[in-house]
Short mmCIF file of C-alpha atoms and ligand atoms in Angstrom, two decimals:
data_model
loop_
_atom_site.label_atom_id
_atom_site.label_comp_id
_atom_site.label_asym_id
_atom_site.label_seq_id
_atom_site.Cartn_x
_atom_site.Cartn_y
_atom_site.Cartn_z
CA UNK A 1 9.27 72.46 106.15
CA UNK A 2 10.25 69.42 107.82
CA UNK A 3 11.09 66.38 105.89
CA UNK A 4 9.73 63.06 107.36
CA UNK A 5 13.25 60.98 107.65
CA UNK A 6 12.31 56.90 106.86
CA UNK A 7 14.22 54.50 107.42
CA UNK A 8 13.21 51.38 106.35
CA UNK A 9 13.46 48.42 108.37
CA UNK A 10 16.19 46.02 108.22
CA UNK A 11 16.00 43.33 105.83
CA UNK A 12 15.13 39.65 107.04
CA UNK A 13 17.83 36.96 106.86
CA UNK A 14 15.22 35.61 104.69
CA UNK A 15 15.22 38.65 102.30
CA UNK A 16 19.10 39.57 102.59
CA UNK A 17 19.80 35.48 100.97
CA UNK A 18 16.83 35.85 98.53
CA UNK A 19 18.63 39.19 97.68
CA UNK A 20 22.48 38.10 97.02
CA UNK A 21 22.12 34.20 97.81
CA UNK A 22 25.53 34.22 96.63
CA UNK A 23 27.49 35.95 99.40
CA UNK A 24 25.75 33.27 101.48
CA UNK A 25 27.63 29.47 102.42
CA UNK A 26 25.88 27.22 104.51
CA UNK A 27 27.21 23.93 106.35
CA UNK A 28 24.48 21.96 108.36
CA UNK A 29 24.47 18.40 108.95
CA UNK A 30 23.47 14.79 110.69
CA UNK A 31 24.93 12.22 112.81
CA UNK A 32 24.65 8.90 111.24
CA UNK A 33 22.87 7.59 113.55
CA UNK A 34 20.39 6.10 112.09
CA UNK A 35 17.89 6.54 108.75
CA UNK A 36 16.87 10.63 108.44
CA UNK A 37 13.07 11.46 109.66
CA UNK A 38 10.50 13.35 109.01
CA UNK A 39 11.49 16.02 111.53
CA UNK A 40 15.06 16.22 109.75
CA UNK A 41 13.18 16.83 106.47
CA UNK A 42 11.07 19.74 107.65
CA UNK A 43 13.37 20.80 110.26
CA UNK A 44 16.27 21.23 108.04
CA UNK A 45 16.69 18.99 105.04
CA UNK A 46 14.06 21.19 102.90
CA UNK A 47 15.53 24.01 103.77
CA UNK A 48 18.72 23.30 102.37
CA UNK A 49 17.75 22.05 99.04
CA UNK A 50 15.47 24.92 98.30
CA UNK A 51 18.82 27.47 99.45
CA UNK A 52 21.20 24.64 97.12
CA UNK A 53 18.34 25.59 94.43
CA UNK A 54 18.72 29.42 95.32
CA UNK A 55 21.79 29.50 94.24
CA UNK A 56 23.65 29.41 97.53
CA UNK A 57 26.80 27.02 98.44
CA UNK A 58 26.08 24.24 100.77
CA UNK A 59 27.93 22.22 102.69
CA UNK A 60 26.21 18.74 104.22
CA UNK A 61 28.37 17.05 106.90
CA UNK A 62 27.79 13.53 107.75
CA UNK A 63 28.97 13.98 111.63
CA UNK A 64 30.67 10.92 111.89
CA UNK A 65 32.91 11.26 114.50
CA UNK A 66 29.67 12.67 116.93
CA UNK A 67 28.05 9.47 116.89
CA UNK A 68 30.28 8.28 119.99
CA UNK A 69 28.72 11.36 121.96
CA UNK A 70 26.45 9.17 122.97
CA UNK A 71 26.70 5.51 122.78
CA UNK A 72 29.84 3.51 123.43
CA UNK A 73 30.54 2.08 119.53
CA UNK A 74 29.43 3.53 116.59
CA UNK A 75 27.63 0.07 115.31
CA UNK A 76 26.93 -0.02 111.09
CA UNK A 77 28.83 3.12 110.41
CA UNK A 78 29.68 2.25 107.11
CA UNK A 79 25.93 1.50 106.61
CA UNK A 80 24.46 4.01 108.07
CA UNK A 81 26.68 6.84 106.56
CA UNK A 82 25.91 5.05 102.49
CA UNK A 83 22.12 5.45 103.92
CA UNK A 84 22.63 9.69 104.99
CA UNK A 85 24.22 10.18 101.74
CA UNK A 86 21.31 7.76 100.07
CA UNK A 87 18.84 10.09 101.86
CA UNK A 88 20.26 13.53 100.88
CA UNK A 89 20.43 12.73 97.12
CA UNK A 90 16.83 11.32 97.43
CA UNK A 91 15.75 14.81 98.96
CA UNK A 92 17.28 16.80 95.98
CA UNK A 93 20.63 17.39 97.32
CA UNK A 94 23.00 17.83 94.31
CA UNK A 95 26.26 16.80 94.59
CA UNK A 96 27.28 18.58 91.45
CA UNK A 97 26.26 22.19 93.55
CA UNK A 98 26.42 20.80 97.20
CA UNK A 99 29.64 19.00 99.40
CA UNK A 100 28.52 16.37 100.97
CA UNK A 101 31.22 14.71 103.48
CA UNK A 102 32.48 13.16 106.69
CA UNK A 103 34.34 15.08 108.89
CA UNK A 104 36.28 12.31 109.93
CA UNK A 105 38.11 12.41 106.19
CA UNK A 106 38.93 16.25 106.67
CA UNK A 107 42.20 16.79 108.81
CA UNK A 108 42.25 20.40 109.03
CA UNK A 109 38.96 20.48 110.20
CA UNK A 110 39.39 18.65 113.54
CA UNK A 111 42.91 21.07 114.30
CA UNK A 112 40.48 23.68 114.34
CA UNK A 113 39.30 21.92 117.94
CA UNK A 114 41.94 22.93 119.95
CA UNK A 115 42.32 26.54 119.79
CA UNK A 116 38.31 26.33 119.75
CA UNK A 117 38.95 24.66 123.21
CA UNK A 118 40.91 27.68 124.44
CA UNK A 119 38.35 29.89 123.77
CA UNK A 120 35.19 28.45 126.26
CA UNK A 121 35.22 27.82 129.48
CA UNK A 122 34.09 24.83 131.81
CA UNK A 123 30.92 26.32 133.11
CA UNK A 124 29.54 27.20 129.53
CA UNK A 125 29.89 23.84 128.29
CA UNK A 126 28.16 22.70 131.22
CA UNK A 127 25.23 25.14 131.10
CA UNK A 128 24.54 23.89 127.51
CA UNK A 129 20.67 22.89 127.74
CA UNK A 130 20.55 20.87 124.46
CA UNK A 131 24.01 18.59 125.93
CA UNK A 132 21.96 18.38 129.53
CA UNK A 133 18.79 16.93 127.40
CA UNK A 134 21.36 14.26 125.14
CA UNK A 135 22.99 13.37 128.50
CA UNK A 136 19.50 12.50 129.92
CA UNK A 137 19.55 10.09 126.85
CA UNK A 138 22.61 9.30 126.65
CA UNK A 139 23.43 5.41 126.31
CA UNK A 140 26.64 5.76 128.40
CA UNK A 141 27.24 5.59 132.05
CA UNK A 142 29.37 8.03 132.12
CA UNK A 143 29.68 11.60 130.27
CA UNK A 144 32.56 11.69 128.13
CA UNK A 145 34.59 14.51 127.35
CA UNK A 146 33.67 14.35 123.67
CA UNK A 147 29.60 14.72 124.93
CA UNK A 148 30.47 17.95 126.62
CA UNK A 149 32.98 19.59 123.72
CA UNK A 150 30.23 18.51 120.83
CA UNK A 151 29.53 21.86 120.50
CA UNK A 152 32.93 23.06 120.50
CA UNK A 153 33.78 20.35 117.54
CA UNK A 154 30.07 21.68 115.77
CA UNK A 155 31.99 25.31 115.24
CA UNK A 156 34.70 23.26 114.15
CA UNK A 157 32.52 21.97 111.22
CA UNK A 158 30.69 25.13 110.64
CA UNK A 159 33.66 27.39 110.82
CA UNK A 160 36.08 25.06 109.09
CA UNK A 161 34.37 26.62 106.15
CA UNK A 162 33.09 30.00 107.08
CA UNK A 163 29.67 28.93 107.32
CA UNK A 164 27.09 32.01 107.55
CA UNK A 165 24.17 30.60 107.45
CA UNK A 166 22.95 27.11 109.16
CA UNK A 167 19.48 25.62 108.58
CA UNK A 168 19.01 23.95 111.90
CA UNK A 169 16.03 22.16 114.64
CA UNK A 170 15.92 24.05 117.61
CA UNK A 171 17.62 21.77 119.74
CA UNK A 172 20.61 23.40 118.00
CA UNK A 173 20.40 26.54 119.03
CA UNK A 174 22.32 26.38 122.03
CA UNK A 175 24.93 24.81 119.65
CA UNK A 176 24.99 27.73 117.67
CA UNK A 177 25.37 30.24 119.82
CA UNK A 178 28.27 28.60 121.25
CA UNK A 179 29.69 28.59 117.97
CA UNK A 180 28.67 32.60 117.46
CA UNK A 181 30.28 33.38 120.77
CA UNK A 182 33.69 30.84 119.37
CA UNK A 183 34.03 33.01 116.23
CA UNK A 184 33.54 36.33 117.75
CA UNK A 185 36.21 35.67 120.50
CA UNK A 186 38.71 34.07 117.95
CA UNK A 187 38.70 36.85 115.59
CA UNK A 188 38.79 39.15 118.58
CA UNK A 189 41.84 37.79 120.23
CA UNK A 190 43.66 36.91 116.61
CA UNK A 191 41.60 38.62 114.02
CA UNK A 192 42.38 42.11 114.87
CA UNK A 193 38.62 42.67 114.36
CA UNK A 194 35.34 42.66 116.25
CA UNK A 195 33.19 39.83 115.02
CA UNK A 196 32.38 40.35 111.06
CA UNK A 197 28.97 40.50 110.71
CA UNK A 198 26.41 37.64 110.40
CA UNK A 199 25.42 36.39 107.05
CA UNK A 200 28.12 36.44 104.52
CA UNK A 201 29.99 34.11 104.32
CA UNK A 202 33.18 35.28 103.66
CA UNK A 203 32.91 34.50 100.03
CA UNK A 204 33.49 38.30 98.83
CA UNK A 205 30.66 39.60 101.48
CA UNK A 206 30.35 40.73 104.96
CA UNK A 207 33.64 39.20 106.71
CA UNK A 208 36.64 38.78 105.16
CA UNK A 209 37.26 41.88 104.21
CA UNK A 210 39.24 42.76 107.48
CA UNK A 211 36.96 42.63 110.26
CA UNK A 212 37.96 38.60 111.25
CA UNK A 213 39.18 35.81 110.41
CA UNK A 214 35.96 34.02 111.22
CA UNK A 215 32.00 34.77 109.91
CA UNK A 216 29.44 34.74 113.13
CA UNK A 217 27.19 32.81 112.12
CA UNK A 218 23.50 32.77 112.13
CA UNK A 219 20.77 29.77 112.30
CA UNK A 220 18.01 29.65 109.90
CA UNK A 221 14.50 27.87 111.62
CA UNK A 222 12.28 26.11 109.22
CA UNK A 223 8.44 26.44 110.13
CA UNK A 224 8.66 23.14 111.94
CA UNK A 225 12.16 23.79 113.95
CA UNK A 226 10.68 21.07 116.33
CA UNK A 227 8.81 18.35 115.21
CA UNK A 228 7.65 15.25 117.71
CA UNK A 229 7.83 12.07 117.59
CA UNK A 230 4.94 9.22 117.72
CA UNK A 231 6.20 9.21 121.57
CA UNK A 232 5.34 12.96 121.91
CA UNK A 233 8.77 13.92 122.27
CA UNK A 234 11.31 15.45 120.07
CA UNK A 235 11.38 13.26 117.14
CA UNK A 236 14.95 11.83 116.94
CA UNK A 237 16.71 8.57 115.36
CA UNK A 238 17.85 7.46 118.68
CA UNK A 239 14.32 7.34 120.78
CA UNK A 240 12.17 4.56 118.43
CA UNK A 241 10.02 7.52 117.76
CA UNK A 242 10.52 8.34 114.15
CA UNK A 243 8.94 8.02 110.44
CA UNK A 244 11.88 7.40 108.42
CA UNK A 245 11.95 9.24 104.87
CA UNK A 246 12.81 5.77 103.90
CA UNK A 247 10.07 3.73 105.51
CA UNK A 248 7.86 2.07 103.38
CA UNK A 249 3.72 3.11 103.13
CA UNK A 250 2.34 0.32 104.91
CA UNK A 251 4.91 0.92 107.78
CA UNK A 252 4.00 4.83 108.15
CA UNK A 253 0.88 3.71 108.48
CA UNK A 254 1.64 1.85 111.77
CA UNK A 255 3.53 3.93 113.24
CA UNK A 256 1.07 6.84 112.96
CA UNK A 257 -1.39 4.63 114.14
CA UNK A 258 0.18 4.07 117.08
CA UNK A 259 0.83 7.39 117.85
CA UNK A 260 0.21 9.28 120.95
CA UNK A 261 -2.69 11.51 121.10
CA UNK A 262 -4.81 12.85 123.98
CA UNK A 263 -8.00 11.87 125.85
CA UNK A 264 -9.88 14.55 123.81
CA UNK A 265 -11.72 13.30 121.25
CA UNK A 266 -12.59 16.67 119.45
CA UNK A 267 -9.57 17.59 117.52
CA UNK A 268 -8.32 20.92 117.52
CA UNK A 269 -4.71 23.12 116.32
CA UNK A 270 -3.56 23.71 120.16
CA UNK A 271 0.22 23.03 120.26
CA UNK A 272 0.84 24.47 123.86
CA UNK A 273 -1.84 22.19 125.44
CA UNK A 274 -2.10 19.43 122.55
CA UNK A 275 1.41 18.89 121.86
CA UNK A 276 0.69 15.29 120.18
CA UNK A 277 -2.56 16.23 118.33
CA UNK A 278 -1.24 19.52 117.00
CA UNK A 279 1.94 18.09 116.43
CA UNK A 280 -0.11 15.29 113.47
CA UNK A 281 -1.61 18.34 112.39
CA UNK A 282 1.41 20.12 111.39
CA UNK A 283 3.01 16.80 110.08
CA UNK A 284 -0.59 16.90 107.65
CA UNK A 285 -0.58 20.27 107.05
CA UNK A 286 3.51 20.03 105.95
CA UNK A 287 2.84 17.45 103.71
CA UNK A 288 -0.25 18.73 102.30
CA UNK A 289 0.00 22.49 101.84
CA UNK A 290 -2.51 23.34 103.88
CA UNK A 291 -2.86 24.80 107.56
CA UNK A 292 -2.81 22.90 110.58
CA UNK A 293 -6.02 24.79 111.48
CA UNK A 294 -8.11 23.92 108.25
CA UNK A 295 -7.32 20.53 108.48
CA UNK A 296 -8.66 20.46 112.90
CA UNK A 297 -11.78 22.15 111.76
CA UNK A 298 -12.19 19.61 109.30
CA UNK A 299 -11.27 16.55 110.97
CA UNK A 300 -13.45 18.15 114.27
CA UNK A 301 -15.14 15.31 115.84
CA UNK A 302 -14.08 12.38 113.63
CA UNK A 303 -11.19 11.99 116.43
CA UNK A 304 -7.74 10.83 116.19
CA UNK A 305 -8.31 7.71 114.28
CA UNK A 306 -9.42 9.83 111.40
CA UNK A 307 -6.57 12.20 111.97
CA UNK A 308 -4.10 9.47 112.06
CA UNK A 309 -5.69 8.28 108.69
CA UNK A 310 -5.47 11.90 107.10
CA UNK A 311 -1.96 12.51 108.49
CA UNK A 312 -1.04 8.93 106.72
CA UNK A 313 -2.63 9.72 103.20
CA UNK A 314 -0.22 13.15 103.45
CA UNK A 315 2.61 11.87 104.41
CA UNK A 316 2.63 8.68 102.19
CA UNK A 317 1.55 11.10 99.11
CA UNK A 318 4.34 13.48 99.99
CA UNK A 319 7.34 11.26 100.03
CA UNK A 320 6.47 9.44 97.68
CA UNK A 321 8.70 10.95 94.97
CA UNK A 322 11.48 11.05 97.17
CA UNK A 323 10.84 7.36 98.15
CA UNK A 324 10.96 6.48 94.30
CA UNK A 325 14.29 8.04 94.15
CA UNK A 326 15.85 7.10 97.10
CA UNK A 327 15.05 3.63 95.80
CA UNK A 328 16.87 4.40 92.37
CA UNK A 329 20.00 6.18 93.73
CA UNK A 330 19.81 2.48 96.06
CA UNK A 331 20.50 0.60 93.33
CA UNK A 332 24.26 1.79 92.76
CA UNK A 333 26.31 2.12 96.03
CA UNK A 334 29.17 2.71 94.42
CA UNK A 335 28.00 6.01 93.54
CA UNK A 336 27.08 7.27 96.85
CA UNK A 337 30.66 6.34 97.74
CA UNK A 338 31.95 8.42 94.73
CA UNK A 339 29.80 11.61 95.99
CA UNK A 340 31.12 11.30 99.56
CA UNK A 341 34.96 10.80 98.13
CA UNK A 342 34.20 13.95 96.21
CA UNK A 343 32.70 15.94 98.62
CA UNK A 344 35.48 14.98 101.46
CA UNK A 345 37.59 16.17 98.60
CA UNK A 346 36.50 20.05 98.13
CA UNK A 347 35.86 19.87 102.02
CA UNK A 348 39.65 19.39 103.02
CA UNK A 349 40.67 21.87 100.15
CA UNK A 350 38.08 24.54 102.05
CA UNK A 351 39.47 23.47 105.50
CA UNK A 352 42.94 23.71 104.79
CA UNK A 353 42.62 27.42 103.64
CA UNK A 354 41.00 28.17 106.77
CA UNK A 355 43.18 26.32 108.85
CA UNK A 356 46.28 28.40 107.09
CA UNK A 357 44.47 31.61 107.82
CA UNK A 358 43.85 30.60 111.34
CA UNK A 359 47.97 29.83 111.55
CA UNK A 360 48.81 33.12 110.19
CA UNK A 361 46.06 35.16 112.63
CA UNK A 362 47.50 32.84 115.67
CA UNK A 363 51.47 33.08 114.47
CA UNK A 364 51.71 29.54 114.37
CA UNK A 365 52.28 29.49 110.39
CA UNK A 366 56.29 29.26 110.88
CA UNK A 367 56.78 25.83 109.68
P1 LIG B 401 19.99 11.43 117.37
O1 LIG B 401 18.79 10.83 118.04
O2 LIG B 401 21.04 10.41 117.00
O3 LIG B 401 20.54 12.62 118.10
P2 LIG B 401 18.47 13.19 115.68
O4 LIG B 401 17.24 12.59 115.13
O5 LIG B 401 18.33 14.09 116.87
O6 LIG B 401 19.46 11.98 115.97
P3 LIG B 401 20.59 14.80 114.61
O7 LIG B 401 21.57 14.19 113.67
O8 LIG B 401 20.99 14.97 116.05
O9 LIG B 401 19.24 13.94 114.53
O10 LIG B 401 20.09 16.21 114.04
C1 LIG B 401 20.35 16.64 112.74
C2 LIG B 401 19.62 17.90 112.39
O11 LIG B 401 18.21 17.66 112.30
C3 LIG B 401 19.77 19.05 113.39
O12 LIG B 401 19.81 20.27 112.68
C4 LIG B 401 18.51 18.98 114.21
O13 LIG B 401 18.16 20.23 114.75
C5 LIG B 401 17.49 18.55 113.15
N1 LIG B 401 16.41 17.79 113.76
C6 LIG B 401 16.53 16.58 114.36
N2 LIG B 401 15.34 16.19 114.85
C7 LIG B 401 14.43 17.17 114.57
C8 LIG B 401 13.04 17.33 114.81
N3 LIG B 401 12.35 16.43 115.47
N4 LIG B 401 12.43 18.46 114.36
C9 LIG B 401 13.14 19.40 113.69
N5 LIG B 401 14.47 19.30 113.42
C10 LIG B 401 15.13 18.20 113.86
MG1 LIG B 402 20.11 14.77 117.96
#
């Protein structure tokens, strides 16, 4: 008698954190660039309080150094960074469980750049399709060399604490593969090991435990990896396309009133031809609980103007809680000063243990 062998299949990212959420460390962040959107909050921003609520470790970075990528000054720094950290604490990110800091304030973590830079070439940097699409909208003349390395200095910040896990928009997965292919070739040439595996974070799981120094990390998409703007195109804090967690009602309202749509007047859920329609519908459905799909059929013939009306009422409903607090935790900056000083803190103690480790793998830990 033969015995039917099963093997059952491998277990989801999703499952394996839901399972042991904490092996699992995650560092994701923002430039401060501007007030956080709506496509940060679904892209990524939800994401990472309901893992800080799992149980898992997280790590928000306030890329403050990155704003120069693409303009020539960083203009309101100060301001915008009190705003990020304003904006995380309104979405539920807990600075008593979560890290929230600059990576300008952590030392160790920017040393990690150079041998980084050893390990990529030219050409790679160059073939990097999210960079092409930033210098396309880039405000400088020319590109700097800090525009081409961003992604070298993003597995900086991810690896500076063994990062496993990063809750991400698609325009960052270029950025993370970059810093996959960083980590395996470190701990190949120093680590005496072949690339730990993806996931744990090197907090007692997966790497670690002699097979790196580094974790390779893997991105975690939210259903709406790639929301658009009221333009139609990627919804971003540099294009004067976004709804800002922080707008008020009356000014969500006219933006998505003014937002693109097609000549069509029958709506329908159709993201590869209807990019802008389908696009509302998702932003309705997000907000709402519902599917993009029930919503079309409902809206049907009505036409954008209704749409825009339904995708208002959702979105306005939505944040309103986190509008409420955002407008509480605004009342006391010297608090959100406090959680950053904290959080820059516990970031340079995390970054300095990695740094050592990265001395000792590379021999340079004679001093
Ligand atoms: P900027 O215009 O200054 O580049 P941005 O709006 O693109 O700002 P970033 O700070 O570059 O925001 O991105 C922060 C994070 O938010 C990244 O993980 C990115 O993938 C995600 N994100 C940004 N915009 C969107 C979007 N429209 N949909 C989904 N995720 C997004
Ligand atoms: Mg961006």
């Amino acid at each position: 008698m033969t015995q039917a062998v099963e093997t059952a299949p491998a277990p989801t990212l999703e499952e394996r954190v839901l399972r042991d959420p904490g092996r699992f460390r995650v560092l994701t962040g923002d430039r401060p660039t501007g007030p956080l959107h709506l496509g940060h909050y679904f892209g990524t921003l939800r994401n990472r309080v309901r893992l800080q609520n799992l149980g898992v470790e997280v790590f928000v970075l306030l890329a403050d150094y990155q704003v120069l990528t693409d303009r020539d000054v960083a203009e309101n720094l100060g301001r915008h960074v009190e705003e990020q950290v304003l904006d995380y604490l309104a979405v539920g990110i807990d600075p008593a469980r979560s890290t929230v800091f600059a990576h300008s304030a952590v030392p160790a973590l920017n040393q990690l750049m150079l041998p980084f830079l050893s390990l990529v070439s030219v050409a790679e940097l160059h073939r990097n399709p999210t960079v092409k699409d930033e210098i396309a909208h880039s405000r400088q003349s020319a590109v700097s060399g800090l525009m081409l390395t961003y992604p070298v200095h993003q597995a900086a910040d991810i690896l500076s604490c063994k990062a496993g896990l990063v809750p991400v928009g698609q325009d960052q997965l270029p950025h993370l593969e970059l810093t996959r292919t960083i980590a395996r070739r470190f701990n190949e040439r120093y680590g005496g090991g072949g690339g730990g595996a993806a996931g744990g974070a090197g907090v007692g799981g997966g790497v670690g435990t002699g097979a790196g120094v580094f974790p390779v990390p893997e991105a975690l998409l939210s259903s709406a990896p790639l929301l658009l703007g009221t333009d139609g195109g990627k919804m971003s804090k540099s294009r004067g396309n976004a709804i800002a967690l922080g707008a008020s009602p009356d000014e969500t309202a006219r933006l998505l009133r003014g937002a693109r749509t097609d000549a069509d007047r029958h709506i329908t859920y159709d993201p590869a031809n209807r990019p802008e329609v389908s696009s509302l519908l998702l932003l309705a459905a997000l907000c709402s609980g519902r599917t993009p799909e029930e919503i079309a059929a409902e809206t049907g013939a009505a036409g954008a103007a209704a749409l825009k009306r339904t995708v208002t009422e959702a979105v306005n409903e939505y944040l309103a809680p986190i509008r409420a607090r955002r407008a509480e935790y605004a009342a006391d900056r010297a608090h959100l000063r406090r959680v950053l000083a904290e959080g820059n803190e516990r970031a340079r103690a995390v970054a300095e243990t990695t740094l050592a480790e990265v001395r000792a793998a590379m021999g340079s830990d004679y001093r």
